[in-house]
Short mmCIF file of C-alpha atoms and ligand atoms in Angstrom, two decimals:
data_model
loop_
_atom_site.label_atom_id
_atom_site.label_comp_id
_atom_site.label_asym_id
_atom_site.label_seq_id
_atom_site.Cartn_x
_atom_site.Cartn_y
_atom_site.Cartn_z
CA MET A 9 0.00 0.00 0.00
CA LEU A 10 1.36 3.43 -0.86
CA ASN A 11 1.26 6.42 1.40
CA SER A 12 0.41 9.82 -0.04
CA ALA A 13 4.06 10.85 -0.35
CA GLN A 14 4.89 7.71 -2.32
CA VAL A 15 2.03 8.41 -4.68
CA VAL A 16 3.90 11.35 -6.13
CA THR A 17 7.54 10.42 -5.56
CA SER A 18 7.86 6.85 -6.77
CA GLY A 19 6.76 5.07 -9.93
CA PRO A 20 4.30 6.35 -12.46
CA ILE A 21 1.58 8.70 -11.26
CA ILE A 22 -1.68 7.02 -12.18
CA THR A 23 -4.64 9.33 -12.38
CA ILE A 24 -8.12 7.91 -12.14
CA GLU A 25 -8.65 8.77 -15.79
CA ARG A 26 -5.62 6.73 -16.82
CA HIS A 27 -6.69 3.81 -14.62
CA ILE A 28 -10.20 3.75 -16.04
CA LEU A 29 -8.87 4.02 -19.59
CA GLU A 30 -6.38 1.18 -19.03
CA GLY A 31 -9.23 -0.93 -17.67
CA GLN A 32 -11.12 -0.20 -20.85
CA LEU A 33 -8.21 -1.39 -23.02
CA ALA A 34 -8.74 -4.90 -21.61
CA HIS A 35 -12.17 -4.80 -23.30
CA PRO A 36 -11.63 -4.06 -26.99
CA GLU A 37 -15.39 -4.15 -27.49
CA ALA A 38 -15.86 -1.26 -25.02
CA THR A 39 -17.18 1.97 -26.47
CA GLY A 40 -15.79 4.23 -23.74
CA VAL A 41 -19.20 5.16 -22.37
CA LEU A 42 -18.64 3.44 -19.02
CA THR A 43 -15.22 5.07 -18.78
CA SER A 44 -16.80 8.48 -19.29
CA LEU A 45 -19.56 7.73 -16.81
CA LEU A 46 -17.05 6.78 -14.11
CA TYR A 47 -15.16 9.94 -14.85
CA ASP A 48 -18.38 11.96 -14.51
CA ILE A 49 -18.88 10.41 -11.06
CA ALA A 50 -15.31 11.27 -10.06
CA LEU A 51 -16.02 14.86 -11.10
CA ALA A 52 -19.22 14.91 -9.03
CA GLY A 53 -17.15 13.61 -6.11
CA LYS A 54 -14.73 16.50 -6.45
CA VAL A 55 -17.57 19.00 -6.38
CA ILE A 56 -19.21 17.36 -3.37
CA ALA A 57 -15.86 17.12 -1.58
CA SER A 58 -15.30 20.84 -2.05
CA GLN A 59 -18.71 21.53 -0.51
CA THR A 60 -18.42 19.11 2.41
CA THR A 61 -15.01 20.42 3.43
CA ARG A 62 -16.31 24.02 3.31
CA ALA A 63 -19.62 23.18 4.97
CA GLY A 64 -19.22 25.25 8.12
CA LEU A 65 -17.69 28.16 6.21
CA VAL A 66 -20.50 28.65 3.77
CA GLN A 67 -23.18 27.99 6.38
CA VAL A 68 -24.70 25.07 4.60
CA LEU A 69 -24.85 23.02 7.78
CA GLY A 70 -28.23 22.30 9.24
CA LYS A 71 -31.52 21.02 7.96
CA ALA A 72 -32.93 21.92 4.58
CA GLY A 73 -36.46 21.76 5.91
CA GLU A 74 -37.39 18.89 3.60
CA VAL A 75 -38.28 15.32 4.51
CA ASN A 76 -37.08 12.67 2.09
CA VAL A 77 -38.86 9.47 1.07
CA GLN A 78 -37.34 7.57 4.01
CA GLY A 79 -39.06 10.03 6.38
CA GLU A 80 -35.72 11.55 7.38
CA GLU A 81 -34.92 15.21 7.43
CA GLN A 82 -32.65 16.10 4.53
CA MET A 83 -29.55 18.07 5.37
CA LYS A 84 -28.58 20.87 3.01
CA LEU A 85 -25.55 18.95 1.92
CA ASP A 86 -27.73 15.96 1.04
CA VAL A 87 -29.56 18.19 -1.40
CA ILE A 88 -26.38 19.66 -2.81
CA ALA A 89 -24.82 16.22 -3.28
CA ASP A 90 -27.97 14.86 -4.88
CA GLN A 91 -28.27 17.77 -7.29
CA THR A 92 -24.59 17.66 -8.16
CA ILE A 93 -24.75 14.03 -9.25
CA THR A 94 -28.08 14.42 -11.01
CA ARG A 95 -27.11 17.54 -12.92
CA LEU A 96 -23.72 16.23 -13.98
CA ASN A 97 -25.32 13.09 -15.40
CA ASP A 98 -28.74 13.99 -16.77
CA HIS A 99 -27.62 15.34 -20.15
CA THR A 100 -24.63 13.21 -21.14
CA GLY A 101 -26.50 10.61 -23.20
CA ARG A 102 -24.83 7.87 -21.18
CA LEU A 103 -27.76 7.07 -18.87
CA ALA A 104 -31.23 5.68 -19.47
CA VAL A 105 -32.46 6.50 -15.96
CA MET A 106 -31.20 7.28 -12.46
CA ALA A 107 -32.45 6.62 -8.94
CA SER A 108 -31.33 8.28 -5.72
CA GLU A 109 -31.94 7.52 -2.07
CA GLU A 110 -33.27 11.08 -1.84
CA HIS A 111 -35.95 10.77 -4.56
CA PRO A 112 -39.19 8.83 -4.10
CA ASP A 113 -39.32 7.74 -7.75
CA ILE A 114 -36.87 7.07 -10.54
CA ILE A 115 -35.18 10.14 -12.03
CA ASN A 116 -36.12 10.34 -15.69
CA ILE A 117 -33.76 11.79 -18.26
CA SER A 118 -35.35 14.88 -19.74
CA ALA A 119 -36.83 14.46 -23.22
CA ASN A 120 -34.46 17.26 -24.29
CA TYR A 121 -31.48 14.94 -23.91
CA PRO A 122 -30.54 11.60 -25.45
CA THR A 123 -30.69 8.46 -23.33
CA GLY A 124 -27.91 5.88 -23.06
CA LYS A 125 -27.37 2.27 -22.09
CA TYR A 126 -26.49 2.61 -18.41
CA VAL A 127 -28.46 3.02 -15.19
CA LEU A 128 -27.06 4.93 -12.20
CA LEU A 129 -28.27 4.40 -8.64
CA PHE A 130 -26.76 6.40 -5.80
CA ASP A 131 -26.82 7.41 -2.17
CA PRO A 132 -25.63 11.00 -2.58
CA LEU A 133 -24.51 11.60 1.00
CA ASP A 134 -24.34 8.51 3.16
CA GLY A 135 -24.02 9.03 6.90
CA SER A 136 -25.40 12.55 6.67
CA SER A 137 -26.50 12.55 10.32
CA ASN A 138 -22.76 12.90 11.01
CA ILE A 139 -22.26 16.11 9.03
CA ASP A 140 -22.72 18.48 11.94
CA TYR A 141 -19.94 16.72 13.85
CA THR A 142 -17.22 16.77 11.15
CA ILE A 143 -17.32 12.98 10.90
CA PRO A 144 -16.69 11.42 7.45
CA VAL A 145 -19.61 11.04 5.07
CA GLY A 146 -19.64 9.55 1.60
CA THR A 147 -21.33 8.88 -1.72
CA ILE A 148 -22.17 5.36 -2.89
CA PHE A 149 -22.90 4.53 -6.54
CA ALA A 150 -24.04 1.54 -8.57
CA ILE A 151 -24.03 1.18 -12.36
CA TYR A 152 -26.12 -1.34 -14.30
CA GLN A 153 -26.78 -1.90 -17.97
CA ARG A 154 -30.32 -0.95 -18.92
CA GLN A 155 -32.74 -3.82 -19.54
CA SER A 156 -35.41 -1.86 -21.38
CA THR A 157 -34.87 -1.19 -25.06
CA GLY A 158 -34.82 2.39 -26.34
CA GLY A 159 -36.45 5.55 -25.06
CA PRO A 160 -36.40 6.58 -21.42
CA GLY A 161 -35.43 3.96 -18.84
CA VAL A 162 -38.08 2.46 -16.56
CA LEU A 163 -38.40 1.31 -12.95
CA GLU A 164 -37.43 -2.27 -13.86
CA ASP A 165 -34.04 -0.99 -15.01
CA CYS A 166 -33.45 0.09 -11.40
CA LEU A 167 -34.67 -3.17 -9.87
CA GLN A 168 -31.85 -5.44 -10.98
CA PRO A 169 -30.07 -7.79 -8.59
CA GLY A 170 -26.56 -6.75 -7.60
CA ARG A 171 -25.16 -9.74 -9.50
CA LYS A 172 -25.83 -7.69 -12.65
CA LEU A 173 -23.75 -4.72 -11.55
CA VAL A 174 -21.33 -3.47 -14.18
CA ALA A 175 -19.44 -1.19 -11.79
CA ALA A 176 -19.85 0.25 -8.31
CA GLY A 177 -17.95 2.27 -5.77
CA TYR A 178 -17.95 4.98 -3.19
CA LEU A 179 -16.34 8.26 -2.23
CA ILE A 180 -15.36 9.18 1.32
CA TYR A 181 -15.15 12.81 2.32
CA GLY A 182 -12.91 12.52 5.37
CA SER A 183 -9.40 13.52 6.37
CA SER A 184 -8.78 13.15 2.65
CA THR A 185 -11.19 12.45 -0.20
CA LEU A 186 -10.99 8.92 -1.51
CA LEU A 187 -12.69 7.21 -4.43
CA VAL A 188 -12.86 3.42 -4.43
CA TYR A 189 -14.35 1.58 -7.39
CA SER A 190 -14.53 -1.70 -9.21
CA ALA A 191 -15.61 -2.40 -12.74
CA GLY A 192 -15.51 -6.15 -12.09
CA ASN A 193 -11.77 -6.58 -12.26
CA GLY A 194 -10.60 -5.97 -8.71
CA VAL A 195 -10.84 -2.90 -6.51
CA ALA A 196 -8.73 0.24 -6.62
CA GLY A 197 -8.69 3.37 -4.47
CA PHE A 198 -7.70 6.92 -5.43
CA THR A 199 -6.93 9.84 -3.17
CA LEU A 200 -7.83 13.34 -4.29
CA ASP A 201 -4.84 15.64 -4.43
CA PRO A 202 -6.59 18.94 -3.74
CA SER A 203 -3.65 21.00 -4.99
CA VAL A 204 -4.03 19.65 -8.52
CA GLY A 205 -7.65 18.53 -8.35
CA GLU A 206 -6.89 14.97 -9.48
CA PHE A 207 -7.64 11.56 -8.01
CA LEU A 208 -4.33 9.63 -7.88
CA LEU A 209 -4.01 5.88 -7.43
CA SER A 210 -3.13 5.32 -3.78
CA HIS A 211 -4.61 1.86 -3.10
CA PRO A 212 -3.98 -0.48 -6.04
CA ASN A 213 -5.62 -3.90 -6.04
CA ILE A 214 -7.33 -3.77 -2.64
CA ARG A 215 -7.81 -7.20 -1.01
CA ILE A 216 -9.46 -7.60 2.37
CA PRO A 217 -6.76 -8.92 4.77
CA GLU A 218 -7.15 -12.53 5.89
CA ASN A 219 -6.74 -11.73 9.58
CA PRO A 220 -9.50 -9.30 10.54
CA ARG A 221 -9.13 -6.67 13.22
CA TYR A 222 -12.52 -5.01 13.67
CA TYR A 223 -16.22 -5.55 13.98
CA SER A 224 -18.69 -2.72 13.48
CA ALA A 225 -22.27 -2.72 14.68
CA ASN A 226 -24.46 -0.34 16.63
CA GLN A 227 -24.37 -2.23 19.91
CA GLY A 228 -26.62 0.41 21.43
CA TYR A 229 -29.40 -1.61 19.79
CA GLN A 230 -28.28 -4.96 21.16
CA LEU A 231 -31.42 -5.44 23.26
CA ARG A 232 -33.47 -5.30 20.05
CA TRP A 233 -31.41 -8.01 18.38
CA SER A 234 -32.41 -11.65 17.96
CA LYS A 235 -30.79 -14.44 19.97
CA GLY A 236 -28.74 -15.41 16.93
CA ILE A 237 -27.27 -11.94 16.47
CA GLN A 238 -26.53 -11.61 20.17
CA ALA A 239 -24.79 -15.00 20.17
CA TYR A 240 -22.87 -14.04 17.02
CA THR A 241 -21.70 -10.85 18.72
CA ARG A 242 -20.39 -12.82 21.69
CA TRP A 243 -18.58 -15.14 19.28
CA ILE A 244 -17.05 -12.11 17.52
CA GLN A 245 -15.88 -10.86 20.90
CA GLY A 246 -14.04 -14.15 21.38
CA GLU A 247 -16.38 -15.84 23.84
CA ASP A 248 -15.80 -19.34 22.49
CA GLY A 249 -12.45 -19.58 24.25
CA GLY A 250 -8.91 -19.17 23.04
CA ARG A 251 -9.80 -17.17 19.95
CA LYS A 252 -8.84 -13.53 20.15
CA GLY A 253 -11.86 -11.24 19.98
CA LEU A 254 -12.12 -8.40 17.47
CA SER A 255 -11.99 -4.73 18.41
CA LEU A 256 -15.16 -2.69 18.06
CA ARG A 257 -15.16 0.35 15.78
CA TYR A 258 -18.41 2.07 14.77
CA VAL A 259 -18.57 5.45 13.06
CA GLY A 260 -22.21 5.41 11.98
CA SER A 261 -21.29 6.33 8.40
CA LEU A 262 -21.53 3.11 6.42
CA VAL A 263 -18.90 4.12 3.88
CA ALA A 264 -16.39 4.92 6.63
CA ASP A 265 -17.12 1.74 8.58
CA PHE A 266 -16.99 -0.38 5.44
CA HIS A 267 -13.81 1.24 4.16
CA ARG A 268 -11.92 0.73 7.41
CA ASN A 269 -12.89 -2.94 7.51
CA LEU A 270 -12.01 -3.37 3.84
CA LEU A 271 -8.47 -2.17 4.51
CA ALA A 272 -7.98 -3.68 7.98
CA GLY A 273 -10.19 -6.77 7.76
CA GLY A 274 -13.39 -7.18 9.73
CA VAL A 275 -17.15 -7.28 9.55
CA PHE A 276 -19.87 -4.63 9.56
CA TYR A 277 -23.39 -5.69 10.41
CA TYR A 278 -26.69 -3.91 10.65
CA PRO A 279 -29.15 -6.71 11.32
CA ALA A 280 -32.91 -6.73 11.28
CA ASP A 281 -34.20 -6.01 14.78
CA ASN A 282 -37.56 -5.70 16.46
CA LYS A 283 -37.77 -2.01 15.55
CA ASN A 284 -36.56 -2.42 11.94
CA PRO A 285 -37.73 -5.92 10.94
CA GLN A 286 -36.49 -5.37 7.38
CA GLY A 287 -33.18 -3.88 8.53
CA LYS A 288 -32.29 -0.21 8.05
CA LEU A 289 -29.93 -0.01 5.12
CA ARG A 290 -31.07 0.21 1.51
CA LEU A 291 -30.49 -2.71 -0.79
CA GLN A 292 -30.10 -0.70 -3.98
CA TYR A 293 -28.12 2.33 -2.85
CA GLU A 294 -25.96 0.92 -0.06
CA ALA A 295 -25.88 -2.87 0.28
CA ASN A 296 -25.52 -3.90 -3.37
CA PRO A 297 -22.69 -1.57 -4.42
CA LEU A 298 -20.70 -2.31 -1.25
CA ALA A 299 -21.39 -6.06 -1.62
CA PHE A 300 -19.96 -5.86 -5.15
CA ILE A 301 -16.81 -4.14 -3.85
CA ALA A 302 -16.52 -6.64 -0.98
CA GLU A 303 -16.70 -9.65 -3.32
CA GLN A 304 -14.24 -8.06 -5.74
CA ALA A 305 -11.83 -7.64 -2.81
CA GLY A 306 -12.20 -11.28 -1.73
CA GLY A 307 -14.89 -10.66 0.91
CA TYR A 308 -18.59 -11.40 1.07
CA ALA A 309 -21.93 -9.75 1.91
CA SER A 310 -25.11 -11.43 3.07
CA ASN A 311 -28.57 -10.47 4.27
CA GLY A 312 -28.17 -13.15 6.95
CA THR A 313 -29.51 -15.98 4.84
CA ARG A 314 -28.17 -15.46 1.32
CA PRO A 315 -25.77 -13.35 -0.72
CA ILE A 316 -26.92 -9.73 -0.99
CA LEU A 317 -26.02 -9.77 -4.68
CA ASP A 318 -28.56 -12.55 -5.38
CA VAL A 319 -31.55 -10.73 -3.87
CA GLN A 320 -34.09 -9.64 -6.49
CA PRO A 321 -35.20 -6.12 -5.52
CA GLU A 322 -38.95 -5.57 -5.52
CA ARG A 323 -39.08 -1.91 -4.55
CA LEU A 324 -36.84 1.05 -5.23
CA HIS A 325 -36.21 1.88 -1.58
CA GLN A 326 -36.15 -1.67 -0.25
CA ARG A 327 -34.32 -2.14 3.04
CA THR A 328 -32.20 -5.12 3.98
CA PRO A 329 -30.21 -6.54 6.87
CA LEU A 330 -26.52 -6.37 5.97
CA PHE A 331 -23.50 -8.42 7.03
CA ILE A 332 -20.37 -7.50 5.08
CA GLY A 333 -16.64 -8.06 5.34
CA ASN A 334 -14.34 -11.09 5.57
CA ARG A 335 -16.09 -14.11 4.11
CA PHE A 336 -15.64 -16.40 7.11
CA LEU A 337 -17.01 -13.76 9.48
CA VAL A 338 -20.10 -13.20 7.34
CA GLU A 339 -20.68 -16.92 6.85
CA LYS A 340 -20.45 -17.33 10.62
CA ALA A 341 -23.27 -14.79 11.00
CA GLU A 342 -25.39 -16.84 8.57
CA GLU A 343 -24.66 -19.94 10.66
CA PHE A 344 -25.64 -18.28 13.96
CA ILE A 345 -28.86 -17.00 12.41
CA ARG A 346 -29.66 -20.42 10.90
CA LEU A 347 -29.10 -22.25 14.18
CA ASN A 348 -30.62 -19.75 16.63
CA ASP A 349 -33.37 -17.70 14.96
P1 AHM B 415 -27.95 7.56 5.37
O1 AHM B 415 -27.13 8.55 6.12
O2 AHM B 415 -27.72 7.57 3.91
O3 AHM B 415 -29.41 7.65 5.74
O4 AHM B 415 -27.41 6.09 5.76
C1 AHM B 415 -27.76 5.39 6.86
C2 AHM B 415 -26.64 5.36 7.85
C3 AHM B 415 -25.42 4.54 7.46
O5 AHM B 415 -24.42 5.32 6.91
C4 AHM B 415 -24.97 3.99 8.79
O6 AHM B 415 -24.30 2.78 8.67
C5 AHM B 415 -26.26 3.83 9.54
O7 AHM B 415 -27.19 4.68 8.95
C6 AHM B 415 -26.15 4.20 10.97
O8 AHM B 415 -27.35 3.97 11.60
P2 AHM B 415 -27.53 4.03 13.19
O9 AHM B 415 -27.43 5.48 13.56
O10 AHM B 415 -28.89 3.47 13.42
O11 AHM B 415 -26.45 3.19 13.80
MG1 MG B 416 -26.82 5.92 3.26
#
């Protein structure tokens, strides 16, 4: 793994544009549309990063006074992030349709613009309840090929199982801005160099380490959890004797919790509980894209009974329990649930 100094002082400097283009060369049939779409998302990330890091200065902190489809108050930055992504992608001719965690329905491409062959789903600002406290937030994105033929895309284009993902990734707006993505050929991470405005390859070929260090769950909700999840948590903590327990780390921003466990090894879980029987996290905007990244990095994601990527979505804003990280840790959760619940 390179540190930020090494990025610019040793070896070739690989910009995200170069990395995406080189990935495209491996597919002679590629038309370059996906490459351009990924680059559009990187650009949106730069714009959102510039706003999140200036949030307090430009007084955009606080509530926007709107309630989104999940019944949550939107923060101003949620709106800015959502509009940034939508407006940078609605006219390019690369997309058939979009869907955002912040919109109740699919986002149609205006009749004034051409439509394309891809579908973009996104959570514009994940972890936004953390914004007021200067804790990292992020953007999560998922790209599918359209299923409908011609004209504007339709709801069904947005209801594809994660197994059909063409590419997915996330941005973290934290102590630095990072973009992590996979187009199905491994996972790479890029750090934004703010002085030149470019994402530079800082984490080539990310693989989740075999020996995990962390588990991440909101243990404040433990009393709501099933017997299986409570027993699993005790197992994670090393209760079964001899085995060293994992350390607990929980930020409350899924991208940040996932990213840490991706680099250090570990498991994040947000199970169903007796207050949220379907789980809290969204299948299409959060679980699927991160499950794709996890599998590409050698990990695994489950809803507790089966792979997240195999679940057929039925609704745009469907929620799901999520267990994600090292494969053996996630499979152990499935086993505890199977035997106890
Ligand atoms: P959101 O901010 O896009 O609504 O995402 C939901 C967030 C996740 O980032 C995080 O993992 C989870 O909600 C935290 O929930 P809780 O506060 O219940 O632990
Ligand atoms: Mg979210």
